[in-house]
Phi, psi and omega in degrees: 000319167276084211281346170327299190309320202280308195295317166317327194279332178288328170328272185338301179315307183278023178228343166284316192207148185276078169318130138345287176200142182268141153231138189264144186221157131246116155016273156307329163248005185064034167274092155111010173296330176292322186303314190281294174319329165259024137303304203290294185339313224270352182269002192297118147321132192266167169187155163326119144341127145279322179232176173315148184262013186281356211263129185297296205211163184259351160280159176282129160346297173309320166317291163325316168309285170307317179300330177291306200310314171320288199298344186275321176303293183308352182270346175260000174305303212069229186303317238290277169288021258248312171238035178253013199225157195209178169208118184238152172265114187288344171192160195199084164273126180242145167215175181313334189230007169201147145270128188237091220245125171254134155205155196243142166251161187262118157210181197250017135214171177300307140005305241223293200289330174294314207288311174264048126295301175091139166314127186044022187105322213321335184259343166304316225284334217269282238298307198289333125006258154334246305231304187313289182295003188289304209300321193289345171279314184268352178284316205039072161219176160275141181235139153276131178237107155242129192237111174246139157264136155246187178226116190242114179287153166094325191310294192295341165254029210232091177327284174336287176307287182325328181273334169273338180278014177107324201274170175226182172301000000 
């Protein structure tokens, strides 16, 4: 609120480590953001494209695929379930016109698995919905989606589980 205070406090900032250049920006307001971009650009090294320039990400579909699959459970969860729960995809067949995604959700108790089920399926049924059509938007194919829960007590403290569910250190 007191811009007197900033310039002193940046003085100050250059006597712990010798910046390049200090830029003040706020956030909140989005002031002086341009500035910090061409700053941090102009210190960027140029170099030779690592990837293709059509290519997004250096993860697999299937990845994107679970992850979407997640996120569509968690909005409909909320609080309920919020880290206990994972996705992995066991398979992902593609042909011209169709994709065909097994994917298993995860949770650490039985409990967990009725909630993300849902009365008669309805919240599986909605998430997998979602997830279907999204998938069918970024593919631009028709997707077959099959979704099972199971329950691996322990996975979320266990290193081991974790690392066959994907995560790595």
């Amino acid at each position: 609120a007191d811009k007197a205070q900033l310039l002193p406090f940046m003085k100050d900032a250059e006597t712990y480590h010798p910046f390049r250049e200090i830029v003040p920006i706020s956030a909140l307001k989005g002031s002086n953001v341009d500035s910090l971009e061409r700053s941090v650009l102009a210190l960027l090294p140029e170099g030779d494209p690592i990837y293709p320039e059509d290519q997004l990400s250096d993860r697999p579909l299937r990845f994107f695929a679970a992850e979407l699959i997640r996120e569509k459970l968690l909005c409909r969860l909320g609080q309920e379930v919020p880290y206990a729960l994972t996705v992995t995809t066991e398979s992902f067949k593609e042909t011209p016109t169709l994709v065909t995604i097994h994917a298993t959700i995860w949770v650490e108790r039985s409990g967990q698995k009725a909630i993300v089920i849902g009365k008669q399926g309805s919240l599986l049924k909605g998430a997998g919905t979602a997830a279907r059509r999204e998938l069918q938007g970024m593919l631009d194919k028709r997707v077959n989606l099959q979704l099972w829960v199971k329950v691996r007590e322990g996975w979320s403290d266990n290193d081991a589980a974790l690392r066959s569910l994907g995560y790595a250190d």
